[in-house]
Tab-separated table of C-alpha atoms in Angstrom:
chain	number	residue	atom	x	y	z
Z	1	MET	CA	39.373	-43.203	13.408
Z	2	ALA	CA	42.140	-45.351	11.973
Z	3	SER	CA	45.743	-46.198	12.752
Z	4	TYR	CA	48.082	-47.699	10.178
Z	5	ASN	CA	51.778	-48.568	10.176
Z	6	VAL	CA	52.323	-48.023	6.465
Z	7	GLY	CA	55.990	-49.015	6.326
Z	8	LEU	CA	56.922	-45.938	4.282
Z	9	ASP	CA	60.380	-45.609	5.801
Z	10	ARG	CA	63.169	-45.486	3.275
Z	11	ASP	CA	66.964	-45.859	3.423
Z	12	GLY	CA	67.691	-42.194	2.805
Z	13	PRO	CA	66.104	-38.737	2.888
Z	14	GLY	CA	63.985	-37.820	-0.139
Z	15	LEU	CA	63.520	-41.382	-1.340
Z	16	LEU	CA	59.925	-41.594	-0.118
Z	17	LEU	CA	59.003	-38.405	-1.957
Z	18	ARG	CA	60.670	-39.797	-5.071
Z	19	ASP	CA	58.679	-43.031	-4.847
Z	20	ILE	CA	55.373	-41.201	-4.386
Z	21	LEU	CA	55.949	-38.761	-7.250
Z	22	ARG	CA	56.901	-41.499	-9.704
Z	23	GLY	CA	53.351	-42.806	-9.468
Z	24	ASP	CA	54.273	-46.404	-10.248
Z	25	ASN	CA	55.264	-47.778	-6.845
Z	26	ASP	CA	53.341	-50.975	-6.045
Z	27	GLN	CA	53.431	-50.427	-2.282
Z	28	ILE	CA	52.103	-46.886	-2.469
Z	29	SER	CA	49.397	-47.930	-4.927
Z	30	ALA	CA	48.303	-50.707	-2.559
Z	31	LEU	CA	48.259	-48.321	0.412
Z	32	THR	CA	46.151	-45.715	-1.385
Z	33	LYS	CA	43.680	-48.417	-2.426
Z	34	ILE	CA	43.236	-49.628	1.167
Z	35	ILE	CA	42.991	-46.159	2.722
Z	36	SER	CA	40.534	-44.917	0.102
Z	37	GLN	CA	38.368	-48.003	0.640
Z	38	VAL	CA	38.202	-47.527	4.438
Z	39	SER	CA	38.172	-43.709	4.154
Z	40	PRO	CA	38.573	-42.838	7.850
Z	41	ASP	CA	37.883	-39.287	8.998
Z	42	ILE	CA	41.170	-39.221	10.918
Z	43	LEU	CA	44.112	-41.411	9.993
Z	44	VAL	CA	47.245	-41.721	12.133
Z	45	LEU	CA	50.259	-43.119	10.293
Z	46	GLN	CA	53.391	-44.765	11.644
Z	47	LYS	CA	56.633	-45.421	9.738
Z	48	PHE	CA	56.231	-42.417	7.454
Z	49	ASP	CA	59.463	-40.511	6.740
Z	50	TYR	CA	59.379	-36.890	7.884
Z	51	ASP	CA	60.635	-33.952	5.849
Z	52	HIS	CA	60.600	-30.336	6.970
Z	53	ASP	CA	58.041	-28.981	4.512
Z	54	LEU	CA	55.840	-32.103	4.617
Z	55	GLU	CA	56.445	-32.614	0.912
Z	56	ALA	CA	56.149	-36.394	1.082
Z	57	LEU	CA	53.006	-36.223	3.219
Z	58	THR	CA	51.465	-33.657	0.869
Z	59	ALA	CA	52.300	-35.798	-2.162
Z	60	PHE	CA	50.778	-38.831	-0.447
Z	61	SER	CA	47.590	-36.896	0.320
Z	62	GLU	CA	47.402	-35.886	-3.349
Z	63	ALA	CA	47.736	-39.532	-4.375
Z	64	LEU	CA	44.896	-40.388	-1.985
Z	65	GLU	CA	42.772	-37.584	-3.418
Z	66	ASP	CA	43.315	-39.064	-6.869
Z	67	ALA	CA	42.059	-42.350	-5.390
Z	68	GLY	CA	38.892	-40.651	-4.121
Z	69	VAL	CA	39.553	-39.584	-0.519
Z	70	ALA	CA	40.677	-36.076	0.453
Z	71	TYR	CA	42.534	-35.079	3.607
Z	72	PRO	CA	42.810	-31.283	3.757
Z	73	TYR	CA	44.426	-31.279	7.209
Z	74	LEU	CA	47.920	-32.728	7.563
Z	75	PHE	CA	50.296	-32.822	10.502
Z	76	ALA	CA	53.769	-34.150	11.250
Z	77	ARG	CA	56.737	-33.105	13.350
Z	78	MET	CA	60.365	-34.139	13.553
Z	79	PRO	CA	60.512	-37.456	15.441
Z	80	ASN	CA	63.217	-38.773	17.710
Z	81	ALA	CA	63.919	-41.455	15.125
Z	82	GLY	CA	67.232	-40.669	13.463
Z	83	MET	CA	67.962	-37.676	15.716
Z	84	ALA	CA	71.741	-37.784	16.245
Z	85	THR	CA	73.152	-37.619	19.790
Z	86	GLY	CA	76.902	-37.996	19.279
Z	87	LEU	CA	76.914	-40.601	22.070
Z	88	ASP	CA	77.086	-44.382	22.222
Z	89	LEU	CA	73.484	-44.932	23.320
Z	90	ASP	CA	73.365	-48.663	22.623
Z	91	GLY	CA	76.690	-49.525	24.284
Z	92	ASP	CA	78.280	-51.240	21.290
Z	93	GLY	CA	81.456	-49.155	21.486
Z	94	TYR	CA	80.674	-47.092	18.405
Z	95	THR	CA	78.968	-43.763	17.857
Z	96	GLY	CA	77.046	-42.324	14.944
Z	97	ASP	CA	75.104	-45.360	13.752
Z	98	ALA	CA	71.321	-45.703	13.602
Z	99	SER	CA	71.148	-47.179	17.112
Z	100	ASP	CA	72.862	-44.137	18.636
Z	101	ALA	CA	70.112	-41.745	17.579
Z	102	GLN	CA	67.402	-40.806	20.074
Z	103	GLY	CA	65.321	-43.425	18.292
Z	104	PHE	CA	66.554	-45.936	15.739
Z	105	GLY	CA	66.835	-44.236	12.355
Z	106	ARG	CA	69.199	-43.987	9.406
Z	107	PHE	CA	68.634	-40.245	9.068
Z	108	ALA	CA	66.750	-37.483	10.867
Z	109	GLY	CA	63.038	-38.090	10.353
Z	110	ASN	CA	63.384	-41.716	9.274
Z	111	GLY	CA	60.218	-43.652	10.153
Z	112	GLY	CA	58.272	-40.822	11.760
Z	113	MET	CA	54.550	-40.347	12.389
Z	114	ALA	CA	51.905	-38.290	10.609
Z	115	VAL	CA	48.217	-37.458	10.888
Z	116	MET	CA	45.808	-36.951	7.985
Z	117	SER	CA	42.337	-35.627	8.737
Z	118	LYS	CA	39.048	-34.550	7.209
Z	119	LEU	CA	38.392	-32.655	10.453
Z	120	PRO	CA	40.321	-29.510	11.408
Z	121	LEU	CA	43.436	-30.216	13.450
Z	122	GLN	CA	44.205	-27.635	16.125
Z	123	THR	CA	47.938	-27.733	15.512
Z	124	ASP	CA	48.654	-24.536	17.461
Z	125	ASP	CA	47.377	-26.294	20.595
Z	126	MET	CA	49.126	-29.628	20.091
Z	127	ARG	CA	51.638	-30.822	22.661
Z	128	ASP	CA	54.748	-32.776	21.705
Z	129	PHE	CA	56.092	-34.849	24.601
Z	130	SER	CA	58.860	-36.417	22.519
Z	131	ASP	CA	61.657	-34.572	24.335
Z	132	PHE	CA	60.599	-35.978	27.724
Z	133	LEU	CA	63.624	-37.748	29.232
Z	134	TRP	CA	63.323	-41.424	30.075
Z	135	LYS	CA	64.964	-40.892	33.470
Z	136	ASP	CA	62.221	-38.412	34.432
Z	137	LEU	CA	59.414	-40.961	34.112
Z	138	PRO	CA	58.253	-41.925	37.628
Z	139	GLY	CA	59.418	-45.483	38.244
Z	140	ALA	CA	61.460	-45.578	35.018
Z	141	ASN	CA	62.581	-49.141	34.310
Z	142	GLN	CA	65.985	-48.289	32.861
Z	143	PRO	CA	68.809	-50.845	32.451
Z	144	TYR	CA	71.520	-50.935	35.116
Z	145	THR	CA	74.561	-53.157	35.601
Z	146	SER	CA	76.316	-53.071	38.994
Z	147	ASP	CA	74.652	-49.752	39.843
Z	148	GLN	CA	75.876	-48.255	36.563
Z	149	PHE	CA	73.386	-47.138	33.947
Z	150	THR	CA	73.865	-49.058	30.722
Z	151	PRO	CA	75.723	-47.939	28.724
Z	152	SER	CA	76.707	-44.742	30.600
Z	153	ASP	CA	75.456	-42.007	32.893
Z	154	MET	CA	76.040	-39.527	30.059
Z	155	ALA	CA	73.692	-41.526	27.853
Z	156	ARG	CA	71.127	-41.585	30.646
Z	157	SER	CA	71.255	-37.792	30.933
Z	158	VAL	CA	70.149	-37.273	27.316
Z	159	GLN	CA	68.118	-40.391	26.473
Z	160	ARG	CA	64.542	-39.483	25.594
Z	161	LEU	CA	61.712	-41.870	26.374
Z	162	SER	CA	60.045	-41.759	22.946
Z	163	SER	CA	61.561	-43.978	20.282
Z	164	VAL	CA	59.622	-41.954	17.716
Z	165	SER	CA	57.133	-39.518	19.279
Z	166	HIS	CA	54.421	-39.028	21.897
Z	167	TRP	CA	51.811	-36.408	20.870
Z	168	GLU	CA	48.576	-34.885	22.072
Z	169	LEU	CA	46.844	-33.393	19.014
Z	170	PRO	CA	43.385	-31.770	19.270
Z	171	ALA	CA	40.880	-32.269	16.433
Z	172	MET	CA	37.712	-30.205	16.125
Z	173	LEU	CA	34.473	-32.145	15.784
Z	174	PRO	CA	31.591	-30.871	13.614
Z	175	ASP	CA	29.767	-29.589	16.725
Z	176	GLY	CA	32.787	-27.513	17.742
Z	177	ASN	CA	33.896	-29.770	20.577
Z	178	ILE	CA	37.457	-31.070	20.788
Z	179	LEU	CA	38.648	-34.656	20.519
Z	180	TYR	CA	42.196	-35.186	21.757
Z	181	LEU	CA	44.369	-37.613	19.827
Z	182	TRP	CA	46.997	-39.245	22.037
Z	183	THR	CA	49.386	-41.127	19.822
Z	184	MET	CA	52.801	-42.771	19.746
Z	185	ALA	CA	54.924	-45.255	17.832
Z	186	ALA	CA	56.906	-47.327	20.322
Z	187	GLY	CA	60.186	-49.023	19.527
Z	188	PRO	CA	60.442	-52.825	19.310
Z	189	PRO	CA	61.202	-54.699	22.554
Z	190	VAL	CA	63.916	-56.778	20.851
Z	191	PHE	CA	67.256	-56.321	19.021
Z	192	ASP	CA	69.321	-55.756	22.186
Z	193	GLY	CA	71.288	-57.743	24.762
Z	194	PRO	CA	70.659	-59.224	28.209
Z	195	GLU	CA	70.230	-55.722	29.656
Z	196	ASP	CA	66.921	-55.621	27.723
Z	197	ARG	CA	67.246	-51.908	27.006
Z	198	ASN	CA	64.723	-51.994	24.166
Z	199	GLY	CA	62.282	-54.160	26.097
Z	200	ARG	CA	62.400	-51.821	29.084
Z	201	ARG	CA	61.987	-48.747	26.917
Z	202	ASN	CA	59.055	-50.227	25.003
Z	203	HIS	CA	57.401	-51.004	28.344
Z	204	ASP	CA	57.909	-47.467	29.632
Z	205	GLU	CA	56.621	-45.859	26.435
Z	206	THR	CA	53.259	-47.380	27.365
Z	207	VAL	CA	53.691	-46.481	31.050
Z	208	PHE	CA	53.906	-42.839	29.931
Z	209	TRP	CA	50.168	-42.763	29.138
Z	210	LEU	CA	49.245	-44.295	32.497
Z	211	ARG	CA	51.338	-41.681	34.318
Z	212	PHE	CA	49.852	-38.981	32.073
Z	213	MET	CA	46.302	-39.967	33.051
Z	214	ASP	CA	47.337	-40.247	36.702
Z	215	GLY	CA	48.623	-36.666	36.722
Z	216	ASP	CA	52.138	-37.789	37.695
Z	217	LEU	CA	53.937	-35.922	34.889
Z	218	PRO	CA	54.786	-32.215	34.519
Z	219	PHE	CA	51.780	-31.959	32.170
Z	220	ILE	CA	48.206	-33.201	32.525
Z	221	PRO	CA	45.457	-34.067	30.020
Z	222	TYR	CA	43.439	-31.125	28.710
Z	223	GLY	CA	40.135	-32.967	28.175
Z	224	ASP	CA	38.136	-36.119	28.809
Z	225	ASP	CA	37.311	-36.875	25.162
Z	226	PHE	CA	40.437	-38.630	23.936
Z	227	ILE	CA	41.505	-41.557	21.820
Z	228	LEU	CA	44.842	-43.245	22.516
Z	229	LEU	CA	46.071	-44.903	19.361
Z	230	GLY	CA	49.155	-45.929	17.447
Z	231	GLY	CA	51.818	-48.591	17.221
Z	232	PHE	CA	52.689	-50.087	20.616
Z	233	ASN	CA	54.937	-52.774	19.054
Z	234	LEU	CA	53.832	-55.260	21.710
Z	235	ASP	CA	51.368	-58.152	21.904
Z	236	PRO	CA	49.507	-58.699	25.201
Z	237	VAL	CA	50.211	-62.443	25.173
Z	238	ASP	CA	52.774	-63.528	22.591
Z	239	GLY	CA	56.327	-62.445	21.847
Z	240	GLY	CA	59.259	-61.481	24.024
Z	241	GLY	CA	58.275	-58.055	25.307
Z	242	ARG	CA	57.346	-56.844	28.801
Z	243	ALA	CA	53.554	-56.753	28.656
Z	244	GLY	CA	52.775	-55.640	32.218
Z	245	ALA	CA	52.167	-51.977	31.396
Z	246	LEU	CA	50.103	-52.930	28.351
Z	247	HIS	CA	47.875	-55.179	30.475
Z	248	SER	CA	47.412	-52.328	32.943
Z	249	LEU	CA	46.469	-49.956	30.160
Z	250	LEU	CA	44.038	-52.310	28.411
Z	251	SER	CA	42.238	-52.964	31.703
Z	252	ASP	CA	42.274	-49.351	32.901
Z	253	PRO	CA	38.700	-48.127	33.542
Z	254	ARG	CA	39.491	-44.767	31.949
Z	255	VAL	CA	39.834	-46.346	28.496
Z	256	GLN	CA	37.980	-49.035	26.599
Z	257	ASP	CA	39.637	-51.735	24.559
Z	258	PRO	CA	37.372	-52.458	21.577
Z	259	SER	CA	39.575	-55.392	20.490
Z	260	GLN	CA	39.230	-54.946	16.741
Z	261	SER	CA	39.156	-58.242	14.889
Z	262	SER	CA	39.078	-59.802	11.433
Z	263	ILE	CA	38.362	-63.156	9.852
Z	264	GLY	CA	41.381	-62.554	7.615
Z	265	GLY	CA	43.675	-62.611	10.637
Z	266	ILE	CA	42.356	-66.017	11.684
Z	267	LYS	CA	42.740	-67.417	8.186
Z	268	ALA	CA	46.275	-66.080	7.797
Z	269	SER	CA	47.388	-67.611	11.103
Z	270	VAL	CA	45.985	-71.025	10.184
Z	271	ASP	CA	47.261	-70.981	6.600
Z	272	GLN	CA	50.755	-69.770	7.488
Z	273	GLY	CA	51.287	-71.990	10.521
Z	274	GLY	CA	54.841	-71.938	11.860
Z	275	ILE	CA	55.211	-70.123	15.158
Z	276	ASN	CA	51.585	-68.981	14.849
Z	277	ASP	CA	50.520	-72.490	15.876
Z	278	SER	CA	52.124	-71.966	19.296
Z	279	HIS	CA	50.667	-68.506	19.936
Z	280	LEU	CA	48.257	-68.147	22.833
Z	281	GLY	CA	46.546	-64.958	21.667
Z	282	ASP	CA	43.386	-64.818	19.578
Z	283	PRO	CA	44.501	-64.576	15.913
Z	284	ALA	CA	41.330	-62.635	15.097
Z	285	LEU	CA	42.898	-59.685	16.945
Z	286	ASP	CA	46.217	-59.776	15.050
Z	287	THR	CA	47.281	-56.554	13.341
Z	288	VAL	CA	50.628	-57.504	11.802
Z	289	ASP	CA	51.853	-60.308	9.541
Z	290	TRP	CA	55.484	-60.861	10.472
Z	291	PRO	CA	57.487	-63.896	9.268
Z	292	ASP	CA	56.281	-67.159	10.771
Z	293	VAL	CA	59.453	-69.279	10.381
Z	294	ASP	CA	63.262	-68.993	10.800
Z	295	GLY	CA	63.013	-67.086	14.048
Z	296	GLY	CA	60.269	-64.726	12.952
Z	297	PRO	CA	57.727	-63.689	15.609
Z	298	GLY	CA	54.667	-64.485	13.501
Z	299	ASN	CA	51.344	-62.661	13.452
Z	300	MET	CA	50.522	-60.522	16.487
Z	301	ARG	CA	48.377	-57.743	17.894
Z	302	VAL	CA	50.683	-54.714	18.174
Z	303	ASP	CA	48.522	-51.777	16.977
Z	304	TYR	CA	45.782	-50.263	19.137
Z	305	ILE	CA	42.939	-47.739	19.258
Z	306	LEU	CA	41.718	-47.133	22.819
Z	307	PRO	CA	38.928	-44.541	23.137
Z	308	SER	CA	38.209	-42.906	26.481
Z	309	ALA	CA	35.700	-44.880	28.511
Z	310	HIS	CA	32.586	-42.778	27.889
Z	311	LEU	CA	32.859	-42.510	24.092
Z	312	ASN	CA	30.258	-44.403	22.072
Z	313	ILE	CA	31.838	-47.069	19.837
Z	314	VAL	CA	29.445	-48.178	17.092
Z	315	ASP	CA	31.690	-50.239	14.804
Z	316	LEU	CA	35.277	-51.454	14.556
Z	317	GLY	CA	37.603	-53.780	12.738
Z	318	VAL	CA	40.979	-54.780	11.351
Z	319	PHE	CA	41.203	-54.392	7.588
Z	320	TRP	CA	42.592	-57.849	6.784
Z	321	PRO	CA	41.042	-59.290	3.594
Z	322	GLU	CA	40.291	-63.003	3.719
Z	323	ASP	CA	42.098	-63.540	0.406
Z	324	GLY	CA	45.396	-62.881	2.172
Z	325	SER	CA	46.145	-59.605	0.405
Z	326	GLY	CA	47.631	-56.697	2.289
Z	327	ASN	CA	51.328	-57.485	2.588
Z	328	GLU	CA	52.027	-55.693	-0.675
Z	329	ALA	CA	51.018	-52.523	1.192
Z	330	SER	CA	52.535	-53.174	4.639
Z	331	THR	CA	53.235	-56.000	7.058
Z	332	HIS	CA	50.782	-54.208	9.375
Z	333	ARG	CA	47.035	-53.930	8.865
Z	334	LEU	CA	44.910	-50.805	9.141
Z	335	ILE	CA	42.767	-50.828	12.300
Z	336	TRP	CA	39.693	-48.655	12.717
Z	337	VAL	CA	36.948	-47.622	15.144
Z	338	ASP	CA	33.738	-45.688	14.476
Z	339	ILE	CA	32.760	-43.266	17.236
Z	340	ALA	CA	29.298	-41.649	17.403
Z	341	PHE	CA	29.097	-38.296	19.187
């Protein structure tokens, strides 16, 4: 199993497909090299632009096949990112910009999610929770000012919880049993005002999975064999987000936190310095290489794979080469876990 924020979000629709088909894009070449080297059986991608016929995802899978790894099973659905609402969701007095979509996005499908698999994906049985309203989450931590929802009650009535998507996707194992993939790509907890709208939403996107396991939502888990994975956009220790829900999830007895690590992450933190020198978290666990100076947050752990408690983990890691390479592919690093059934 692997999760990877590949940073394949472009400024307009069709541009990702163009870049893949040209065959000379340095970022895409670097990504295919990394993925083919790790060669996970199931790969969950974040920040991959969605198009209706999965043309970009199909072209990317063909590029990976040329690099030596084949993924016959592909899945993606329209995300909340870029989905227009016609309302002023961010309270800046304007409508129609990227921040007024259900999730930040320059166009419908911008920065979505995708799954590539060597194992059959049971797409007819998948469940998409992306239309679940934020206000309907038990204990929703939404922003209010003087008893008024920020920015408006109308916005509250349509605002979805997912910045991108929340999915449950079944995959069939070789023995015929089902492994449930629970995945999301949460929005960043920054880029807002004192109401902390993005920080609260990021927190509640993680709370969703706790409520899901608790049976407190209109839908309940279908099976006990699951892996919760994706981009949580939050470090347990460092940064400005609300980490309470993440701490609860990482310590929940129903999941196990394998804490993937790399020597490359340690080396990068030491070599780059800057704000990294003040971080309290273990740099071996870092999964992203953000700017370290001029207000940048530095390297952090923001990507996770959390198997259900009884699954047998036999190996794990963060693919972060010690030579410092990787940023030509993405600011994030591919994380992986081997499960033996």
